[in-house]
Every structure is written in structure tokens, then in C-alpha cells.
Short mmCIF file of C-alpha atoms in Angstrom, two decimals:
data_model
loop_
_atom_site.label_atom_id
_atom_site.label_comp_id
_atom_site.label_asym_id
_atom_site.label_seq_id
_atom_site.Cartn_x
_atom_site.Cartn_y
_atom_site.Cartn_z
CA MET S 12 19.48 -17.92 6.56
CA SER S 13 16.84 -19.19 4.76
CA ALA S 14 13.36 -19.16 4.06
CA ASP S 15 11.64 -22.73 5.35
CA GLN S 16 13.48 -21.62 9.42
CA LEU S 17 11.70 -18.19 9.43
CA VAL S 18 8.36 -18.81 8.02
CA ALA S 19 5.20 -21.96 8.31
CA LYS S 20 1.94 -22.22 7.20
CA ILE S 21 -0.79 -21.80 8.34
CA ILE S 22 -3.86 -24.38 8.91
CA SER S 23 -6.88 -24.25 10.89
CA LYS S 24 -10.27 -24.88 11.06
CA PHE S 25 -13.88 -23.96 10.78
CA ASN S 26 -15.80 -25.79 10.24
CA SER S 27 -16.39 -29.28 10.23
CA ASP S 28 -15.08 -29.01 5.90
CA VAL S 29 -13.20 -25.28 5.89
CA TYR S 30 -9.76 -25.28 6.64
CA VAL S 31 -8.24 -22.43 6.00
CA CYS S 32 -4.55 -21.67 5.42
CA GLY S 33 -2.29 -18.78 5.81
CA SER S 34 1.35 -18.14 6.37
CA GLY S 35 3.42 -16.88 9.09
CA PHE S 36 6.99 -15.88 10.95
CA CYS S 37 8.50 -16.64 14.09
CA VAL S 38 8.83 -14.08 16.06
CA SER S 39 11.81 -15.77 19.43
CA ASN S 40 13.92 -19.25 19.60
CA ASP S 41 11.35 -20.83 21.37
CA GLY S 42 8.28 -22.27 19.48
CA HIS S 43 5.99 -18.39 18.94
CA VAL S 44 5.25 -18.20 15.26
CA ILE S 45 3.28 -15.06 14.46
CA THR S 46 -0.19 -14.71 11.47
CA SER S 47 -3.17 -12.78 10.69
CA ALA S 48 -5.74 -12.91 13.55
CA HIS S 49 -8.68 -14.38 10.63
CA ASN S 50 -6.16 -17.11 9.57
CA ILE S 51 -7.34 -18.87 13.10
CA GLY S 52 -10.91 -20.69 12.61
CA GLN S 53 -11.22 -23.37 16.00
CA PRO S 54 -8.09 -22.27 18.29
CA ASN S 55 -7.71 -26.56 19.40
CA ASP S 56 -8.10 -27.81 15.09
CA THR S 57 -5.29 -25.41 14.28
CA HIS S 58 -1.56 -26.67 12.80
CA VAL S 59 1.44 -25.48 11.67
CA TYR S 60 3.77 -25.85 9.52
CA TYR S 61 7.44 -25.73 9.38
CA LYS S 62 10.42 -27.04 8.18
CA ASN S 63 9.16 -30.28 6.57
CA ALA S 64 7.05 -30.98 9.77
CA CYS S 65 4.00 -30.22 10.74
CA TYR S 66 2.89 -29.12 14.93
CA ASN S 67 -0.39 -29.32 17.01
CA ALA S 68 -0.89 -24.81 17.74
CA ARG S 69 -1.99 -23.46 21.01
CA LEU S 70 -3.30 -20.26 20.40
CA VAL S 71 -0.99 -17.52 22.98
CA CYS S 72 -4.06 -14.79 22.35
CA SER S 73 -4.61 -12.08 19.29
CA ASP S 74 -4.79 -8.59 18.98
CA LYS S 75 -7.53 -8.74 16.43
CA ARG S 76 -7.61 -4.29 16.12
CA LEU S 77 -4.89 -4.56 14.60
CA ASP S 78 -5.13 -8.50 13.08
CA ILE S 79 -1.64 -10.91 14.54
CA ALA S 80 -2.06 -13.45 16.40
CA LEU S 81 1.04 -15.55 18.76
CA LEU S 82 0.07 -19.40 17.62
CA LYS S 83 2.72 -21.26 20.26
CA ILE S 84 4.88 -24.66 18.53
CA ASN S 85 6.43 -27.74 20.34
CA CYS S 86 9.35 -27.18 18.26
CA ALA S 87 12.43 -24.30 18.39
CA THR S 88 12.22 -21.94 15.81
CA VAL S 89 14.55 -19.46 13.91
CA ALA S 90 13.11 -15.93 14.70
CA CYS S 91 13.05 -13.06 12.15
CA GLU S 92 15.77 -10.09 12.49
CA ILE S 93 12.71 -6.65 13.26
CA ASP S 94 13.54 -2.88 11.71
CA ALA S 95 10.61 -1.30 13.66
CA ASN S 96 11.18 1.45 11.37
CA ALA S 97 10.01 1.00 7.64
CA ARG S 98 10.85 3.04 4.58
CA TYR S 99 10.03 3.54 0.80
CA GLY S 100 11.50 0.98 -1.43
CA ARG S 101 12.49 -2.55 -2.10
CA CYS S 102 10.72 -4.98 -0.45
CA TYR S 103 9.98 -9.17 -0.70
CA THR S 104 8.21 -10.94 0.86
CA PHE S 105 8.52 -15.56 1.78
CA GLY S 106 4.70 -17.05 2.32
CA PHE S 107 2.82 -19.88 0.43
CA ASN S 108 -0.13 -19.69 -0.98
CA TYR S 109 -3.07 -21.62 -0.79
CA ASP S 110 -3.54 -24.62 -2.42
CA ASP S 111 -0.15 -25.25 -2.03
CA THR S 112 3.64 -26.40 0.52
CA CYS S 113 5.94 -25.19 -0.93
CA ILE S 114 8.08 -21.23 -0.37
CA SER S 115 6.60 -18.88 -2.48
CA TYR S 116 8.94 -16.13 -2.94
CA GLN S 117 6.77 -12.14 -4.38
CA ASP S 118 9.51 -9.26 -4.81
CA GLY S 119 8.36 -5.51 -4.61
CA SER S 120 8.32 -1.79 -2.89
CA ILE S 121 6.81 -0.52 -0.35
CA CYS S 122 5.52 2.71 -2.40
CA THR S 123 2.85 3.88 0.58
CA LEU S 124 3.41 4.63 3.99
CA THR S 125 0.18 5.70 5.55
CA TYR S 126 -2.72 5.90 7.95
CA ASN S 127 -6.52 5.27 8.38
CA LYS S 128 -7.34 8.64 9.65
CA GLU S 129 -10.39 6.75 11.35
CA GLY S 130 -8.85 3.41 12.52
CA ALA S 131 -6.15 5.33 13.63
CA VAL S 132 -3.77 2.49 12.97
CA ASP S 133 -0.22 2.85 10.44
CA SER S 134 -0.34 0.84 8.31
CA LEU S 135 1.32 -0.06 4.42
CA VAL S 136 1.23 -0.62 1.18
CA THR S 137 3.36 -2.90 -1.20
CA THR S 138 3.49 -3.94 -4.96
CA LEU S 139 3.49 -7.56 -3.60
CA ARG S 140 0.58 -9.59 -5.45
CA ALA S 141 -0.60 -11.04 -2.29
CA ARG S 142 -3.22 -14.12 -3.27
CA LYS S 143 -4.81 -15.99 -0.85
CA GLY S 144 -2.11 -17.82 1.45
CA CYS S 145 -0.22 -14.89 2.16
CA SER S 146 -2.21 -13.52 4.88
CA GLY S 147 0.17 -13.74 7.65
CA SER S 148 3.89 -13.05 5.07
CA PRO S 149 6.60 -11.36 6.61
CA ILE S 150 7.53 -7.74 4.36
CA PHE S 151 11.19 -8.10 4.40
CA VAL S 152 13.56 -4.52 3.37
CA PRO S 153 17.08 -5.94 1.55
CA THR S 154 18.58 -6.22 4.99
CA GLY S 155 16.81 -9.20 5.19
CA LYS S 156 14.40 -7.87 8.34
CA VAL S 157 11.10 -6.92 9.00
CA VAL S 158 9.49 -4.02 8.58
CA GLY S 159 5.77 -5.04 8.64
CA ILE S 160 2.89 -8.13 8.01
CA VAL S 161 0.91 -8.63 4.61
CA ASN S 162 -3.63 -8.68 5.89
CA TRP S 163 -4.94 -7.74 2.88
CA HIS S 164 -4.20 -7.49 -0.94
CA SER S 165 -6.77 -4.50 -3.35
CA ASP S 166 -6.52 -5.93 -7.51
CA LYS S 167 -5.69 -2.46 -7.87
CA VAL S 168 -2.63 -1.43 -5.67
CA GLY S 169 -1.15 -4.77 -4.40
CA ALA S 170 -1.08 -5.77 -0.14
CA GLY S 171 -0.23 -4.11 2.72
CA GLY S 172 -1.20 -4.85 5.88
CA VAL S 173 -0.13 -3.53 9.46
CA VAL S 174 3.81 -1.37 9.56
CA PHE S 175 6.32 -4.03 12.76
CA ARG S 176 6.59 -1.02 14.14
CA LEU S 177 3.22 -0.50 16.15
CA ALA S 178 3.11 -4.81 16.09
CA LEU S 179 6.23 -4.99 17.88
CA PRO S 180 5.31 -3.93 21.45
CA CYS S 181 1.84 -6.06 21.42
CA ILE S 182 4.12 -9.01 20.05
CA LYS S 183 6.51 -8.77 22.59
CA HIS S 184 4.14 -8.20 25.20
CA MET S 185 2.39 -11.32 23.85
CA VAL S 186 5.07 -13.43 24.04
CA ALA S 187 6.34 -12.26 28.13
CA TYR S 188 3.19 -12.09 29.73
CA GLU S 189 0.52 -15.03 26.71
CA LYS S 190 -1.89 -12.00 26.68
CA PRO S 191 -2.91 -9.24 24.84
CA MET S 192 -2.24 -6.10 25.60
CA ILE S 193 -3.55 -3.30 26.74
CA LYS S 194 -3.25 0.31 25.10
CA GLY S 195 -4.78 3.27 25.10
CA TYR S 196 -4.77 6.41 24.29
CA ILE S 197 -3.94 10.50 25.85
CA PRO S 198 -6.76 12.35 26.32
CA VAL S 199 -6.03 14.54 23.91
CA ASP S 200 -8.04 15.68 20.16
CA THR S 201 -5.27 16.85 16.87
CA GLU S 202 -4.87 17.24 13.42
CA GLN S 203 -2.41 16.96 11.06
CA LEU S 204 -0.08 19.69 10.62
CA SER S 205 0.74 20.40 7.25
CA ILE S 206 3.44 22.19 4.45
CA HIS S 207 0.14 23.38 3.13
CA ASP S 208 -0.90 24.66 6.76
CA ILE S 209 2.99 26.20 7.23
CA LEU S 210 3.08 28.52 4.32
CA PHE S 211 -0.59 29.45 4.07
CA ASN S 212 -0.72 30.78 7.63
CA LYS S 213 -2.65 29.12 9.07
CA LEU S 214 -0.41 28.95 12.28
CA ASP S 215 1.94 32.07 13.06
CA MET S 216 5.49 32.11 13.88
CA ILE S 217 5.81 28.77 12.46
CA LEU S 218 9.20 27.28 10.53
CA ASN S 219 9.45 26.02 7.86
CA ASN S 220 10.51 23.25 9.31
CA VAL S 221 8.79 22.49 11.51
CA ARG S 222 6.49 18.77 12.00
CA GLY S 223 3.68 17.82 14.70
CA VAL S 224 0.07 18.05 15.14
CA ILE S 225 -1.83 20.91 16.43
CA VAL S 226 -3.96 20.07 19.38
CA LYS S 227 -8.05 20.94 18.53
CA SER S 228 -9.00 20.34 22.64
CA SER S 229 -7.30 19.21 25.26
CA SER S 230 -8.57 17.67 28.64
CA ILE S 231 -5.04 17.61 29.86
CA ASN S 232 -4.07 20.56 32.03
CA ASN S 233 -0.86 20.95 30.71
CA ILE S 234 -1.63 21.23 26.59
CA HIS S 235 -4.51 23.43 24.80
CA ALA S 236 -5.79 24.36 21.55
CA ASN S 237 -3.32 25.53 19.21
CA ASP S 238 -0.47 23.77 20.90
CA ILE S 239 1.43 21.65 18.38
CA ILE S 240 2.63 18.23 19.22
CA LEU S 241 6.23 17.70 18.25
CA SER S 242 7.48 14.00 19.79
CA ILE S 243 6.43 11.14 22.29
CA ASN S 244 9.07 9.76 23.89
CA ASP S 245 11.01 10.54 21.04
CA THR S 246 9.33 10.29 18.52
CA PRO S 247 8.40 12.96 16.31
CA VAL S 248 4.57 12.21 15.39
CA GLY S 249 1.84 13.78 11.78
CA ASN S 250 4.10 13.94 9.78
CA ASN S 251 3.37 11.48 6.30
CA LEU S 252 4.82 7.93 8.46
CA ILE S 253 3.86 7.77 11.48
CA SER S 254 0.18 9.44 13.18
CA PHE S 255 -0.46 11.12 16.74
CA GLU S 256 -3.02 8.38 17.32
CA SER S 257 -0.76 5.52 16.75
CA ALA S 258 2.21 6.65 18.50
CA CYS S 259 0.01 6.06 21.49
CA PHE S 260 -1.09 2.53 20.13
CA GLY S 261 1.21 0.80 20.92
CA PHE S 262 2.03 2.05 24.52
CA ARG S 263 0.63 -0.10 27.77
CA VAL S 264 -2.88 1.67 29.50
CA GLY S 265 -1.48 3.42 32.91
CA GLU S 266 1.81 3.46 31.58
CA CYS S 267 3.68 7.47 31.48
CA VAL S 268 5.06 9.48 28.25
CA ARG S 269 6.73 11.76 27.33
CA LEU S 270 5.84 14.78 25.71
CA GLU S 271 7.76 17.69 23.42
CA LEU S 272 5.84 20.78 22.25
CA LEU S 273 5.38 24.11 20.84
CA LYS S 274 3.40 25.89 22.89
CA HIS S 275 0.42 28.53 21.57
CA SER S 276 0.69 30.96 24.88
CA ASP S 277 4.87 32.06 24.24
CA ASN S 278 4.25 32.05 19.93
CA TYR S 279 6.16 28.51 19.65
CA SER S 280 9.23 30.27 21.19
CA SER S 281 10.79 27.51 22.65
CA VAL S 282 10.29 23.57 22.96
CA HIS S 283 8.32 22.50 26.21
CA LYS S 284 8.48 18.26 27.77
CA THR S 285 5.27 17.55 29.71
CA GLU S 286 4.00 14.05 30.65
CA CYS S 287 0.88 12.38 30.72
CA VAL S 288 -0.33 8.52 31.23
CA ILE S 289 -2.20 6.26 28.62
CA THR S 290 -5.13 6.68 29.94
CA THR S 291 -7.57 6.42 26.91
CA TYR S 292 -8.67 3.30 24.90
CA PRO S 293 -11.48 4.74 22.48
CA VAL S 294 -13.76 2.48 21.14
CA LEU S 295 -14.11 3.44 18.00
CA LEU S 296 -10.36 3.04 17.33
CA ASP S 297 -11.26 -0.45 18.43
CA LYS S 298 -12.10 -2.01 14.73
CA PRO S 299 -8.38 -4.39 12.58
CA LEU S 300 -7.27 -1.95 10.21
CA HIS S 301 -8.73 -4.53 6.94
CA ASN S 302 -12.21 -3.54 7.67
CA MET S 303 -12.05 -1.48 4.66
CA SER S 304 -14.46 -2.81 2.19
CA SER S 305 -12.10 -1.46 -0.38
CA LEU S 306 -10.09 -4.78 0.66
CA VAL S 307 -9.96 -8.63 0.56
CA LEU S 308 -8.47 -10.51 3.11
CA ALA S 309 -5.20 -12.51 2.41
CA GLY S 310 -5.81 -15.40 4.33
#
């Protein structure tokens, strides 16, 4: 699929004489375009340049914490294919520089997959050298599928953004219902469980192949301090790719999820399965990923 069918240039008016330009990519065949939320100024004066034509865009909704916004144009579009599991290795992007209407190509590699503990949001860092206007560009892997969204850059480390695994449930909800998802968490306080903890016997009778998060405190009756949560809905948590908090982030408040855990009370001898309801939406975690002092918005 050619790049001009997948990506678009976003032009949004901020005030009487200032326009901000960014990039975006198509997520449906019906004119839905995803971009960075910080690319949007006045919703009623935002345009999408797609396949050599300029369209008035409607802001459907946005999620400022993930720094994504969904636009709708009156045009048939070609949806990007999605890979929800980002991995280390080669990547590339197509986008629009601030002062250009030609698509720009860059290639590099995904060098870091991590999360901000304060914000508890999975993120990726690449060696891509994003210029102004690249915010909202899709991050492709060699299979041609999208794994993330560019929304910031640093002169020291390159460019980065949100892992698409996190944004995908939100985008699907936005496209289907034209409103943002109300996300939440399980009321459990956890800490990463590392190999260091195991090797130095911080935890008793744990096999070296265990990955998970250790519970520090919990308000749920069947989950207690020092229990180890292994997965949520069969997705492993607690490694360097997926935090427990961000695994919860894709679910809606009121949704029931299935946890696998090792119980401290039985010396971690067997895997227990339990169900919990997503109930909590902490204000502390309600901040955009790009709200970090060392980073610069790429929009």
C-alpha cells in the first residue's frame, strides 16, 4: 500500500494568525484519521490533506492522556493494519514536515520499550529523528503494520510515543461510539517483580522463570500483599514491556477482567485465577505521556 493512501497532513488553526501542522494516519475505510491531540487547535478550523486533496475535518473526540485525537473527513480512506505488540528492532515512519506537503520517510529502530512509573503508560523510544510536523505519524515495523504513534522527540534519544497496544482499545471505542473511553484500574498497588528480587531471595520459593508484579497493598478480598500477579486476561504483566497499570488502562470502568496470580499464603505453589472489576480512575495518573520535562512535542 502506498504511503499517500495511509498518512495525512493535519492543519489546525490555533489563533488568528497561527496554524499548527502535524501528521496522521487512517484507521478505518470511512474517513477516520488518528493524530496527536496536541496537533488540534480550534476543532472547527482543522483540515486534513489526504491524497492530494484538502478536506474539512470534524474532531470526533480526543484522549489527552494518550495524546491521540480522532478526526473524520468526508472521504473514503485506507485503514492501516495494526500490530498490537511492539518489539525491539527495525521501524520506519511516513509523515509530513511542518513546512512541506510532500511525504517524508525515515527509518530507524525501536530501542526502548518501557513505561513511565508516575504516569504508568507504556511507551516506546526510537532512533527516528522527528522534525516539527511529525507528531501523529504512525510507527511501522517491517511487516507494514503500525505499532505506535509519534508524539514527542528528544535531541538526545530520537523520537517516541504511545505503544499502539494501549491506544488500540481507545481508538476502536472512539470510532464505534464517537466519544472517548472512560478507563480505569483495579484498586491494587503493585511493584515490578525483577530477576534481582528472585536471585537475592527477596521472595521465597519462586522459580527463576516467574514474571509478574508483587502486590504491595490491595482493597480486594482475595488479593493480598505479597501475592504475585502474573497476567490480566491472559496477557503477561510485569516485564519490561507491559506494566500492570497500563494493562488495565485499555479496559473500561465496570469491565470484568481475569487475573492469574500466585498466592503468598500457599508459598506460591500453584496458579490461582480470580476475577476483578475495573473500578478506579486515579487523578494522579491522568496526565499525558508527553508531559515530561526532557521531551519536546513533535507536532
